[in-house]
mmCIF file of C-alpha atoms in Angstrom:
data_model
loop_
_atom_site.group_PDB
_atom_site.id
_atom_site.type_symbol
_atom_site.label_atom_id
_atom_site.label_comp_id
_atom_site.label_asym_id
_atom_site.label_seq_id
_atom_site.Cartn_x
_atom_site.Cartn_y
_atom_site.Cartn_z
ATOM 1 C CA UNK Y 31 18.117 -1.008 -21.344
ATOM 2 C CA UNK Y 32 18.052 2.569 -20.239
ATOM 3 C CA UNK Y 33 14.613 3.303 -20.984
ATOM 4 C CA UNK Y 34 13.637 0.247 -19.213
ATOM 5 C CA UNK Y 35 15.545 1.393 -16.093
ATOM 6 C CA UNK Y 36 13.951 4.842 -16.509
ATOM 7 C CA UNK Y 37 10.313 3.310 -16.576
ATOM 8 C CA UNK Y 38 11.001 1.086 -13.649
ATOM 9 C CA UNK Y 39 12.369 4.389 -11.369
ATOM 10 C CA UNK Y 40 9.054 5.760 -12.849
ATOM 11 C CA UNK Y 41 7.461 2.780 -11.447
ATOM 12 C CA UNK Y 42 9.244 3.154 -7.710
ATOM 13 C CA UNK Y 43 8.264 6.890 -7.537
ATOM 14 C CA UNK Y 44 4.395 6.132 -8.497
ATOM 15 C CA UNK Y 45 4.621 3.431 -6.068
ATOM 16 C CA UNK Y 46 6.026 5.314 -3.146
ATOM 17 C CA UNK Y 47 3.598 8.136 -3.882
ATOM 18 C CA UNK Y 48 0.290 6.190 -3.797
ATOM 19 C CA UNK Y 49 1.021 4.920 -0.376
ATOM 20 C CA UNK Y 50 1.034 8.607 0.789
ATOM 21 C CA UNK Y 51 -2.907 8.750 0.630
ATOM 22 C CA UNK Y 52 -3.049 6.477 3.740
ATOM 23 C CA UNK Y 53 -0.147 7.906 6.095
ATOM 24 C CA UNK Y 54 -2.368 8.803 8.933
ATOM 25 C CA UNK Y 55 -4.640 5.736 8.533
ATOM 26 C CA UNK Y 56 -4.739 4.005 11.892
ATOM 27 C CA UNK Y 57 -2.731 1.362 12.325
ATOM 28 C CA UNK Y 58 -4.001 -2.878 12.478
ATOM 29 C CA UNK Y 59 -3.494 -3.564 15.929
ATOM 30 C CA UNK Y 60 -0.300 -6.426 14.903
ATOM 31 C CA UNK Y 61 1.339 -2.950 14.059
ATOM 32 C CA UNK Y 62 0.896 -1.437 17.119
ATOM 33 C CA UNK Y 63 1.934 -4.342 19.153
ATOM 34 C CA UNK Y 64 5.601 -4.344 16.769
ATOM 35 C CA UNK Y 65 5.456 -0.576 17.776
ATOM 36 C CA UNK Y 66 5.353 -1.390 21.111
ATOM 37 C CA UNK Y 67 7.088 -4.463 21.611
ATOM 38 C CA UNK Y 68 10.420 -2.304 19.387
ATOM 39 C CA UNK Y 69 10.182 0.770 22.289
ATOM 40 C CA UNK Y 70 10.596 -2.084 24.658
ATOM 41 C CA UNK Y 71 13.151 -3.709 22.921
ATOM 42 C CA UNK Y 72 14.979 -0.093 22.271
ATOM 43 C CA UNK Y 73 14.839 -0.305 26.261
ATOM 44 C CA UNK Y 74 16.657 -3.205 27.310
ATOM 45 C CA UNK Y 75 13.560 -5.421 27.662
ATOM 46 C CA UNK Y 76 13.926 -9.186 26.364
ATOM 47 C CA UNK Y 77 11.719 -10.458 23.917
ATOM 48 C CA UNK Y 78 9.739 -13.414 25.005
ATOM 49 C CA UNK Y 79 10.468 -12.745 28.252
ATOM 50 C CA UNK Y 80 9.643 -9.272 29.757
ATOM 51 C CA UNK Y 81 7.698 -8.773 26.232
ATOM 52 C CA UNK Y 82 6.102 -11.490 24.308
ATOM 53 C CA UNK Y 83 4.234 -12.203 21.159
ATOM 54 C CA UNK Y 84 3.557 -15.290 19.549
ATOM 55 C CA UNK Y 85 5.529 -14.145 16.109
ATOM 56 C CA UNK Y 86 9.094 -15.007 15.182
ATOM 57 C CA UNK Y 87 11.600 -12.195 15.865
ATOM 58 C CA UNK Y 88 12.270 -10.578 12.806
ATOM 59 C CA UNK Y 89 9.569 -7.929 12.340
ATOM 60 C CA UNK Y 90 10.587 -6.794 16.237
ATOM 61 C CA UNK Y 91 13.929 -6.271 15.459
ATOM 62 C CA UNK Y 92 12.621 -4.597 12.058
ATOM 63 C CA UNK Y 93 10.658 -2.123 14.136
ATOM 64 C CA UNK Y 94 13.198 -1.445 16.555
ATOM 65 C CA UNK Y 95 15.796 -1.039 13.784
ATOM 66 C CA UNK Y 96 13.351 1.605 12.180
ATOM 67 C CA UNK Y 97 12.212 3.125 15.553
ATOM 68 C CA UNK Y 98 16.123 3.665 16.496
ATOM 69 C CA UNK Y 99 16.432 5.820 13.495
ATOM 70 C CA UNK Y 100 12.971 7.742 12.283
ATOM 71 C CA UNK Y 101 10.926 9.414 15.451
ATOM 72 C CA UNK Y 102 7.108 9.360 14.223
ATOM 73 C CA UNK Y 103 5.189 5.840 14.018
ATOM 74 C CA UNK Y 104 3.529 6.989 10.989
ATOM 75 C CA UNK Y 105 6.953 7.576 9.434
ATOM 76 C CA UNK Y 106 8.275 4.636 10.379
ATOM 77 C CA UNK Y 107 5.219 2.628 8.942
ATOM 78 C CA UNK Y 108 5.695 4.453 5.204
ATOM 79 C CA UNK Y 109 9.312 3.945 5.438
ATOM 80 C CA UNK Y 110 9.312 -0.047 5.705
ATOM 81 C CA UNK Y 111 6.460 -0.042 3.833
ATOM 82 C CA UNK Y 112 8.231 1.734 1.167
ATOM 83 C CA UNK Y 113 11.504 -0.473 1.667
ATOM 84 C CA UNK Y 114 9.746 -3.844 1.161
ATOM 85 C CA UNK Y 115 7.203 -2.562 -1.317
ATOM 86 C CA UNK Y 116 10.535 -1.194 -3.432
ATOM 87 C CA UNK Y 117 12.639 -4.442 -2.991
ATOM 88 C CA UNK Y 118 9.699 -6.548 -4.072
ATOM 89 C CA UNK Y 119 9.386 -3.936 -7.421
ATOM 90 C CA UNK Y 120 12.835 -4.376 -8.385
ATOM 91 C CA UNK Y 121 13.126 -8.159 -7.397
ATOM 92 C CA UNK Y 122 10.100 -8.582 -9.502
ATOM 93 C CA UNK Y 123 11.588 -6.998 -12.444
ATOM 94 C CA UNK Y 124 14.215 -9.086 -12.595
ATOM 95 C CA UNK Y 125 12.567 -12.431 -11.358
ATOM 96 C CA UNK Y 126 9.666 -12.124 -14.451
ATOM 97 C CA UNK Y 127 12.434 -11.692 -17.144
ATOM 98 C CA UNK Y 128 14.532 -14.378 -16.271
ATOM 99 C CA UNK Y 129 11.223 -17.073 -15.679
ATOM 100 C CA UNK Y 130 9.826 -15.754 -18.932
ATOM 101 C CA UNK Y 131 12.166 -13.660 -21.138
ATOM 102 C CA UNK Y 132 9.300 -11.937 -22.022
ATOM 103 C CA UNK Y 133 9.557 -7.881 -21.523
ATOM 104 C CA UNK Y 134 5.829 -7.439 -22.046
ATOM 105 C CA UNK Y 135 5.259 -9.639 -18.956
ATOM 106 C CA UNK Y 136 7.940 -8.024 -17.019
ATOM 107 C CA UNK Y 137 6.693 -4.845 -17.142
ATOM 108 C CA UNK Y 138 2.982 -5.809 -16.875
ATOM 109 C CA UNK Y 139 3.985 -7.709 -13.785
ATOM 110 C CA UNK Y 140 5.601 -4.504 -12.008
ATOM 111 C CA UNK Y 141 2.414 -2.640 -13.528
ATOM 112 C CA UNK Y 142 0.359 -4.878 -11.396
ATOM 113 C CA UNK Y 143 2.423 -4.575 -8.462
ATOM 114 C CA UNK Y 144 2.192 -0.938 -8.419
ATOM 115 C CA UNK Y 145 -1.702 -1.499 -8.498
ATOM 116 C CA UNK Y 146 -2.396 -4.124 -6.131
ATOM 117 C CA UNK Y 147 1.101 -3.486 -3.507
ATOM 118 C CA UNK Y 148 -1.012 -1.236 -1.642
ATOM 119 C CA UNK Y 149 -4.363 -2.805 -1.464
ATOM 120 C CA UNK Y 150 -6.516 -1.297 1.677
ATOM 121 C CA UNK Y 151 -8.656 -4.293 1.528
ATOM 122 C CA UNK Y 152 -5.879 -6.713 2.024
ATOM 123 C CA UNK Y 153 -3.918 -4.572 4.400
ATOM 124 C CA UNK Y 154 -1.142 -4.393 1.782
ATOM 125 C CA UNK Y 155 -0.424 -1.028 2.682
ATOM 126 C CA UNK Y 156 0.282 -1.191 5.945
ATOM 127 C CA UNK Y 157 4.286 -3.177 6.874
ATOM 128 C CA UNK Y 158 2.821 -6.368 8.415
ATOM 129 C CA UNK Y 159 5.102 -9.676 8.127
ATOM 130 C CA UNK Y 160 3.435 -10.177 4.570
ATOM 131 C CA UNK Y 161 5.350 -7.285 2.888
ATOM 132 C CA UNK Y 162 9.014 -8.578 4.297
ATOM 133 C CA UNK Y 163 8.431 -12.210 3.326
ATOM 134 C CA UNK Y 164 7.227 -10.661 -0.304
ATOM 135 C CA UNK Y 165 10.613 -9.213 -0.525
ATOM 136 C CA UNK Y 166 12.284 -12.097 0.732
ATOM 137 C CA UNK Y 167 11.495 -14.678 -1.342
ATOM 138 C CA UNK Y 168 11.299 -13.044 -4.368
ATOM 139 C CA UNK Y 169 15.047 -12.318 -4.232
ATOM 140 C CA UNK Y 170 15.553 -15.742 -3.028
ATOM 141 C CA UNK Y 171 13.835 -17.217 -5.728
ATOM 142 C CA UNK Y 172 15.907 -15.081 -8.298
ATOM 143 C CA UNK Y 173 18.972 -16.000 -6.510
ATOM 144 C CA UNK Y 174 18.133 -19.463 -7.148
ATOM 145 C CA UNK Y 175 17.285 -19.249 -10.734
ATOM 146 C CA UNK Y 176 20.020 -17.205 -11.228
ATOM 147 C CA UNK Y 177 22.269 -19.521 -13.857
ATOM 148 C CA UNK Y 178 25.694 -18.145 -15.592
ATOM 149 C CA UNK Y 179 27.204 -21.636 -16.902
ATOM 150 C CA UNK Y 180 24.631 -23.538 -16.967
ATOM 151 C CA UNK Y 181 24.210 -24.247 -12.964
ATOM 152 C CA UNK Y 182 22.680 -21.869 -10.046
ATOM 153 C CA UNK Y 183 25.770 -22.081 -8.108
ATOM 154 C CA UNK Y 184 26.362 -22.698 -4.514
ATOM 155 C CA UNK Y 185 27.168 -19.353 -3.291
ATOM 156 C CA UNK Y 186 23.371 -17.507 -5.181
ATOM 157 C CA UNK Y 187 22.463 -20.356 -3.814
ATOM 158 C CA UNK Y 188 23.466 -20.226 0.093
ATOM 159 C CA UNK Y 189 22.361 -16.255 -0.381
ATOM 160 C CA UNK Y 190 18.599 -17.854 -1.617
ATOM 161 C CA UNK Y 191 18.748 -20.023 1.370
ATOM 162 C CA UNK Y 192 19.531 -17.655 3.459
ATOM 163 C CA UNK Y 193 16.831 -15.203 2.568
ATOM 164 C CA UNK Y 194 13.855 -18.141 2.828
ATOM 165 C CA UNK Y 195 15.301 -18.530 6.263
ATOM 166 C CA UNK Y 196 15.133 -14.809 6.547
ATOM 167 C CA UNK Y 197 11.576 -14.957 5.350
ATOM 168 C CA UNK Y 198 10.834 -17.325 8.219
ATOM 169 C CA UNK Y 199 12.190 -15.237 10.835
ATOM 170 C CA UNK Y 200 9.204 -13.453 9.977
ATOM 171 C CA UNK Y 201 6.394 -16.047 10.214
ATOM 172 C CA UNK Y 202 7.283 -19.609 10.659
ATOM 173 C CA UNK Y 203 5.112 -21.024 8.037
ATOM 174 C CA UNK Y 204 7.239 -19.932 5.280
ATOM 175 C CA UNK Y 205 9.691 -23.165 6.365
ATOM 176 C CA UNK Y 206 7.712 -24.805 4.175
ATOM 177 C CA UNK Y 207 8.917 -22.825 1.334
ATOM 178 C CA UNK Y 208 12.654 -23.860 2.097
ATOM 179 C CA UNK Y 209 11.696 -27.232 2.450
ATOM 180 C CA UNK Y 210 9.910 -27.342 -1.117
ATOM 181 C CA UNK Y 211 12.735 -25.224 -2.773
ATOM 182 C CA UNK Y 212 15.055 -27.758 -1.738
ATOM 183 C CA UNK Y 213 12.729 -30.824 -3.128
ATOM 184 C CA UNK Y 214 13.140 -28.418 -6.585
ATOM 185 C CA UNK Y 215 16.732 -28.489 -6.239
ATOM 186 C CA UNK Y 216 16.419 -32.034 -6.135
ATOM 187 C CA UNK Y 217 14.202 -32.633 -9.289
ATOM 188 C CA UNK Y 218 15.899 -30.249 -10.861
ATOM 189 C CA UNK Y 219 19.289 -31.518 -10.783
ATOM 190 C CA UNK Y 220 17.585 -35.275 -11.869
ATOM 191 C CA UNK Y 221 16.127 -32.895 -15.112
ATOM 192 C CA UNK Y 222 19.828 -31.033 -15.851
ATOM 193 C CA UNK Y 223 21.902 -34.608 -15.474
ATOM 194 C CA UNK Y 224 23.848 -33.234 -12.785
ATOM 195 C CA UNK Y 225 26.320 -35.604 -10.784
ATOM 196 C CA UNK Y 226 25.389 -36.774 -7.281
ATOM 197 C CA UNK Y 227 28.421 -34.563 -5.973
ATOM 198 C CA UNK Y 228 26.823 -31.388 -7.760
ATOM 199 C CA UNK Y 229 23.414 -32.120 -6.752
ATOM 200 C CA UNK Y 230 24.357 -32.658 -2.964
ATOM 201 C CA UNK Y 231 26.887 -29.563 -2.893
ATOM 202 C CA UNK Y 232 23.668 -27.488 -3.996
ATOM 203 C CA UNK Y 233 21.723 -28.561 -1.758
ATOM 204 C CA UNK Y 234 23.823 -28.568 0.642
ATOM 205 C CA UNK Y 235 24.455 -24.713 -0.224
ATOM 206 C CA UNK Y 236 21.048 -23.637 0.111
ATOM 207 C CA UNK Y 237 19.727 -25.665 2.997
ATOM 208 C CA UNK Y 238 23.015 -24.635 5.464
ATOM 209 C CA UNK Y 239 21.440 -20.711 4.402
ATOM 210 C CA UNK Y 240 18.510 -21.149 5.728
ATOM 211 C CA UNK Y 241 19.222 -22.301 8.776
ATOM 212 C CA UNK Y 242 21.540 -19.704 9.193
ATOM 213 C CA UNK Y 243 19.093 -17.173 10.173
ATOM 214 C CA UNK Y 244 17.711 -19.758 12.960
ATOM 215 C CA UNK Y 245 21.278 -19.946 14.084
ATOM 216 C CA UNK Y 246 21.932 -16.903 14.678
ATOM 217 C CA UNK Y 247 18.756 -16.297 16.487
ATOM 218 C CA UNK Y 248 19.448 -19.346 18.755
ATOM 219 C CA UNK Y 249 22.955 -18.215 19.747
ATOM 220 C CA UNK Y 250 21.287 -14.114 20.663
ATOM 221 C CA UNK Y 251 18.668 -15.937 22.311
ATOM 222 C CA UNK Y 252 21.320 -18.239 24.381
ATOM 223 C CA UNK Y 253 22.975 -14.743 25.181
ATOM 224 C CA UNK Y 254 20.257 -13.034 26.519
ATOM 225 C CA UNK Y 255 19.112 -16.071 28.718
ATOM 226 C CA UNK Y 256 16.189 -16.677 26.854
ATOM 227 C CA UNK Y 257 16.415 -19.441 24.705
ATOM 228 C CA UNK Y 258 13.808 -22.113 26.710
ATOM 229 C CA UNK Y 259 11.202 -19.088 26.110
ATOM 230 C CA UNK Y 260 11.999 -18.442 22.838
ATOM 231 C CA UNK Y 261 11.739 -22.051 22.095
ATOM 232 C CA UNK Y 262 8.396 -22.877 23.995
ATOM 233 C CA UNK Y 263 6.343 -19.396 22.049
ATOM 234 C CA UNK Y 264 7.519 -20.351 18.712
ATOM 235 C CA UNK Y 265 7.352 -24.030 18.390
ATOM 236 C CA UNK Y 266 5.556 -25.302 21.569
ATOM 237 C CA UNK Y 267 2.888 -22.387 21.450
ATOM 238 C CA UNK Y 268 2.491 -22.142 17.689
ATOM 239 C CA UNK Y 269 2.253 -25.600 17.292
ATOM 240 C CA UNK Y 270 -1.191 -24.765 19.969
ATOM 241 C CA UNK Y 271 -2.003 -22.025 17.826
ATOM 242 C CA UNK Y 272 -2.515 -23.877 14.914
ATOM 243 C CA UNK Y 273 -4.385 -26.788 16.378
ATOM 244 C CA UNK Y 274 -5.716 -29.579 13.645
ATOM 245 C CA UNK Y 275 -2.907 -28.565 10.647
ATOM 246 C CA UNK Y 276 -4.492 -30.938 8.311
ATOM 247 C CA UNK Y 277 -8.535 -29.573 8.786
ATOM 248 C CA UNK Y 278 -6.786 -26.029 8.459
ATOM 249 C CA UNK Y 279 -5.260 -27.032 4.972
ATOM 250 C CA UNK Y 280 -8.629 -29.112 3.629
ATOM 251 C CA UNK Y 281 -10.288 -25.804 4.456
ATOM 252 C CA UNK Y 282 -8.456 -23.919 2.659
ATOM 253 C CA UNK Y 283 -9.604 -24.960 -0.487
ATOM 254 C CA UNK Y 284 -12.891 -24.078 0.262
ATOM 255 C CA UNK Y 285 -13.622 -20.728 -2.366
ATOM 256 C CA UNK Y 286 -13.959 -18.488 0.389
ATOM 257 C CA UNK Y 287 -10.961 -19.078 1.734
ATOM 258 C CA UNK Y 288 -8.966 -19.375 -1.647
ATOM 259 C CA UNK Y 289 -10.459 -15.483 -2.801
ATOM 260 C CA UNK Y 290 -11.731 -13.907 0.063
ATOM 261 C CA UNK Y 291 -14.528 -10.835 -0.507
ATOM 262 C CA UNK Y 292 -11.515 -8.683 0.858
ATOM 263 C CA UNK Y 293 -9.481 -9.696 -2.598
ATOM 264 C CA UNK Y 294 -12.148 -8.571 -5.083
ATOM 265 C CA UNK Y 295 -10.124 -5.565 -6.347
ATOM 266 C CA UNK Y 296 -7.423 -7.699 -7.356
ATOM 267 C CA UNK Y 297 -9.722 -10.173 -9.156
ATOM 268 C CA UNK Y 298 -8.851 -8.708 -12.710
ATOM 269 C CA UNK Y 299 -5.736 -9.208 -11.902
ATOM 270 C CA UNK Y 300 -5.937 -12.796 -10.406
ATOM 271 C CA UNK Y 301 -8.132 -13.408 -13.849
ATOM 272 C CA UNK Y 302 -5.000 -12.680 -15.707
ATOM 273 C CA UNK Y 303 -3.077 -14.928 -13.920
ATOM 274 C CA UNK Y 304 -5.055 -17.971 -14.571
ATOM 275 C CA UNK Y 305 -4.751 -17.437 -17.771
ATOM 276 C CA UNK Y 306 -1.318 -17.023 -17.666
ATOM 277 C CA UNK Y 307 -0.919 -20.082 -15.458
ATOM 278 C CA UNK Y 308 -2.023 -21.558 -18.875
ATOM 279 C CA UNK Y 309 0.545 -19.969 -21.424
ATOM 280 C CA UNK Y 310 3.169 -21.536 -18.755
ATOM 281 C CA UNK Y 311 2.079 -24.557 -19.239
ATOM 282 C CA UNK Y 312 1.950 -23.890 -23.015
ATOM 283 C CA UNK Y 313 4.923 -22.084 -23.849
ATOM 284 C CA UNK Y 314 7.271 -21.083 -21.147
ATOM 285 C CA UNK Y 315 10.414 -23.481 -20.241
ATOM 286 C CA UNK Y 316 9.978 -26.196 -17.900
ATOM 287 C CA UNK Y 317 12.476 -25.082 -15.407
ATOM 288 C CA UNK Y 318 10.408 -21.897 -14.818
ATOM 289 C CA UNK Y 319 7.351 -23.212 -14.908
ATOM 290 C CA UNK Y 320 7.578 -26.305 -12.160
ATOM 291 C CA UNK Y 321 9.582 -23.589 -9.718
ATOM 292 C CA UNK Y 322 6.527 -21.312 -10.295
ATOM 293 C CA UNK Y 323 4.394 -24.587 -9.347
ATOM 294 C CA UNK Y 324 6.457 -25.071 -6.530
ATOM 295 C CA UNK Y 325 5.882 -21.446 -5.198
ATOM 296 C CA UNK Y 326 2.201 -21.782 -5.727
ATOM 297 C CA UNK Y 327 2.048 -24.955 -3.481
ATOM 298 C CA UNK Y 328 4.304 -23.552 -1.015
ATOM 299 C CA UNK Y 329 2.300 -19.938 -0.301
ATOM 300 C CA UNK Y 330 -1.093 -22.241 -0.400
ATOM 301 C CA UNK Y 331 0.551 -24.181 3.040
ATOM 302 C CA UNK Y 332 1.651 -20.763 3.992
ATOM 303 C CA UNK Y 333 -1.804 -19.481 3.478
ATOM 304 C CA UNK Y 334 -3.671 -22.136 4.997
ATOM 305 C CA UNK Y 335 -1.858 -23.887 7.590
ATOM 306 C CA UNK Y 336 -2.086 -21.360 10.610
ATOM 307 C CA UNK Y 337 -5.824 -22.051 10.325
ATOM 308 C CA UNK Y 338 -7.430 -18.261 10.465
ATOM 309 C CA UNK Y 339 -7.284 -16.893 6.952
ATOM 310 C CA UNK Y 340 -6.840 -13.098 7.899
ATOM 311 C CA UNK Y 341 -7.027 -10.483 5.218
ATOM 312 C CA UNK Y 342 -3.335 -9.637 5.373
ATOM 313 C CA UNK Y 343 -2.227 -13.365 4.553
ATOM 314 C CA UNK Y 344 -3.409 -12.771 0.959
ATOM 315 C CA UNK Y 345 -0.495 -10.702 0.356
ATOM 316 C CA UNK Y 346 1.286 -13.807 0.193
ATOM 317 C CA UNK Y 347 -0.519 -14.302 -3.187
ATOM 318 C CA UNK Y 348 0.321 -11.171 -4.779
ATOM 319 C CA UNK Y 349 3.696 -11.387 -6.314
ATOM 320 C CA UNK Y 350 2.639 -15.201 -8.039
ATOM 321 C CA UNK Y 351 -0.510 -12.862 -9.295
ATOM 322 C CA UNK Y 352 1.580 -10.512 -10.482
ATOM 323 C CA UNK Y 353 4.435 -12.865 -12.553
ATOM 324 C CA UNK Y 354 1.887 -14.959 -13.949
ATOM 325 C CA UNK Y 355 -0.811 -12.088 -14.456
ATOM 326 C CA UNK Y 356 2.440 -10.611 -16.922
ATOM 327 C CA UNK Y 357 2.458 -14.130 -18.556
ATOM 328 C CA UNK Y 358 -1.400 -13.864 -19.069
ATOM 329 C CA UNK Y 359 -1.198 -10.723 -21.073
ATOM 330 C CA UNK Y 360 2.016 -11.878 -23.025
ATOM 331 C CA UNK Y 361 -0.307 -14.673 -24.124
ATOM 332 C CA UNK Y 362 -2.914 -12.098 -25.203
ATOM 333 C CA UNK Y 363 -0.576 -9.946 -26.923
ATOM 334 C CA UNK Y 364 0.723 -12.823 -28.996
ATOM 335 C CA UNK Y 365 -2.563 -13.940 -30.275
ATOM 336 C CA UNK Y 366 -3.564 -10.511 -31.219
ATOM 337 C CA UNK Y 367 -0.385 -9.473 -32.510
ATOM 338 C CA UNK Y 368 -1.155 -9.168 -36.046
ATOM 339 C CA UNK Y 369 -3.919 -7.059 -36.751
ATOM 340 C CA UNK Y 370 -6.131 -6.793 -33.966
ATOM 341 C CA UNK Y 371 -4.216 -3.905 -31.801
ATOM 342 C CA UNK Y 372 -7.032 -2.036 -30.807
ATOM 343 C CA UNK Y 373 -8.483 -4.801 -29.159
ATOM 344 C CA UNK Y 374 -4.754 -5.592 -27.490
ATOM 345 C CA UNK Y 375 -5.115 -1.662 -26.052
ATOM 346 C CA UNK Y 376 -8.344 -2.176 -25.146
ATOM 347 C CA UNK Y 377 -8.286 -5.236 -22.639
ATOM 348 C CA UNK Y 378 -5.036 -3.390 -21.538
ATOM 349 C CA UNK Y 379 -7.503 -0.738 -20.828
ATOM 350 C CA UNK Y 380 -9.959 -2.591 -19.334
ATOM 351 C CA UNK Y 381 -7.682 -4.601 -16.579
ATOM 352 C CA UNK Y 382 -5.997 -1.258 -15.422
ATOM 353 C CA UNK Y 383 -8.986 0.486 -15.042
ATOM 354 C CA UNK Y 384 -11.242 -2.321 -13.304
ATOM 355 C CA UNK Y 385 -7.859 -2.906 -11.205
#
């Protein structure tokens, strides 16, 4: 266990290090407007009032949180970058083991992660709302997998909740995670036998956590005077934004859409985890596999739904690439565990270095 936890603070310190190579890259313009809209904020200004932007609060107050304490944008933009690109390490760690119990795909998951986290083509290395929501619901799903007598229970679960509401604090879409998780919740009390009394206290748990996050942002909003504007740019006006929700999710199955040309340097990667969408299937337990399903469906909606398919809303895909890219090369190990080890090392080889 102590080697592993050396290797993964290897891990964080290679991460945190290749990000370095882009610290003066100019930012994407979202990232100057969250510059500018935190200064504001720092200044007494009202958001969605006296400064406005169609996104949820969250990566505002994230800015102005980090633009209270560091005084160069550039180091502010490494040091969330690094927070959420850290958080979504260790939370991956954990998350793999516990879906798979498999420490080959563990680590080859956080291998990936350190490969693909800060992708230039899909803007992965710059903090947009991607990197936060990463973080987010990777703990959350942990939390909610997270079983000590059989049961996830209702407090992991209100802190799961909580953090999908947290998520959507960041972009809206990701509701449609919460709503999903709690149709798993469902099934999978029907699939454990629980009682009606269990299954409703667990739900009950997770849904009251995420809309705790929407409370609490209703009641500041109230208290600044701003509620009817915060209301009217993030349902009224993104409901505009969006326009014709079921043309934008039809087209998102089109191929382009699905793997963009701006993805191609994670396609060994995304290779690996098609195949280990497979060996799920095959040979990992059901539990795991149908809340993996569940995640898949929920990032396509997230993916799709606001209709413009930007470069930076493939991030969304990257930690499901990563688990099940770990469960595609578990799969290869196993049926070359005998005697063919070379060839084990080399596609090993051949992923990292085309990656």
């Amino acid at each position: 266990r102590r080697v592993r936890l050396l290797i993964l603070g290897l891990y964080a310190v290679v991460l945190v290090l290749l990000r370095l190579h882009t610290w003066s890259e100019p930012p994407e313009t979202d990232l100057s407007t969250y510059w500018v809209a935190a200064r504001e904020l720092l200044a007494g200004k009202r958001l969605y009032a006296e400064v406005w932007d169609l996104k949820p609060p969250a990566i505002f107050w994230t800015y102005a949180f980090a633009a209270s304490v560091l005084p160069k944008p550039e180091a502010i933009r490494y040091a969330l970058w690094c927070a959420a690109a850290l958080s979504s390490l260790f939370g991956l760690y954990f998350l793999t083991y516990r879906m798979t119990r498999s420490v080959v795909a563990q680590f080859v998951a956080i291998t990936i992660w350190v490969l693909v986290a800060g992708d230039c083509w899909v803007q992965a290395n710059q903090p947009n709302t991607e990197v936060f929501i990463n973080a987010c619901l990777i703990w959350a799903l942990y939390l909610i997998l997270f079983r000590r007598s059989g049961a996830s229970s209702p407090k992991h679960l209100f802190w799961g909740g909580t953090l999908v509401g947290l998520a959507s604090l960041y972009k809206t879409v990701i509701l449609g995670h919460g709503v999903i998780f709690l149709v798993g919740l469902i099934v999978d009390g029907f699939r454990t036998g629980a009682s009606h009394k269990a299954q409703l206290k667990r739900v009950f748990a997770s849904g009251v956590g995420l809309v705790v996050p929407w409370v609490i942002t209703a009641v500041y909003s109230g208290y600044q005077g701003t509620l009817s504007q915060t209301w009217a740019t993030l349902v009224l006006w993104g409901t505009h934004y969006s326009q014709s929700i079921s043309s934008n999710v039809i087209v998102g199955l089109i191929p382009s859409r699905l793997f963009p040309s701006a993805s191609r340097n994670v396609l060994p990667s995304v290779l690996l985890a098609l195949l280990g969408t497979w060996y799920c299937f095959r040979r990992i337990r059901a539990r795991a596999f149908s809340w993996l399903g569940l995640w898949l469906g929920a990032t396509y909606l997230a993916y799709s739904l606001p209709g413009r398919f930007y470069p930076h809303y493939y991030q969304l895909w990257l930690p499901l690439i990563c688990i099940l890219g770990g469960c595609g090369f578990a799969s290869i190990r196993r049926y070359t565990e005998s005697s063919k080890k070379p060839l084990r090392l080399a596609l090993a080889s051949l992923v990292l270095v085309t990656q």
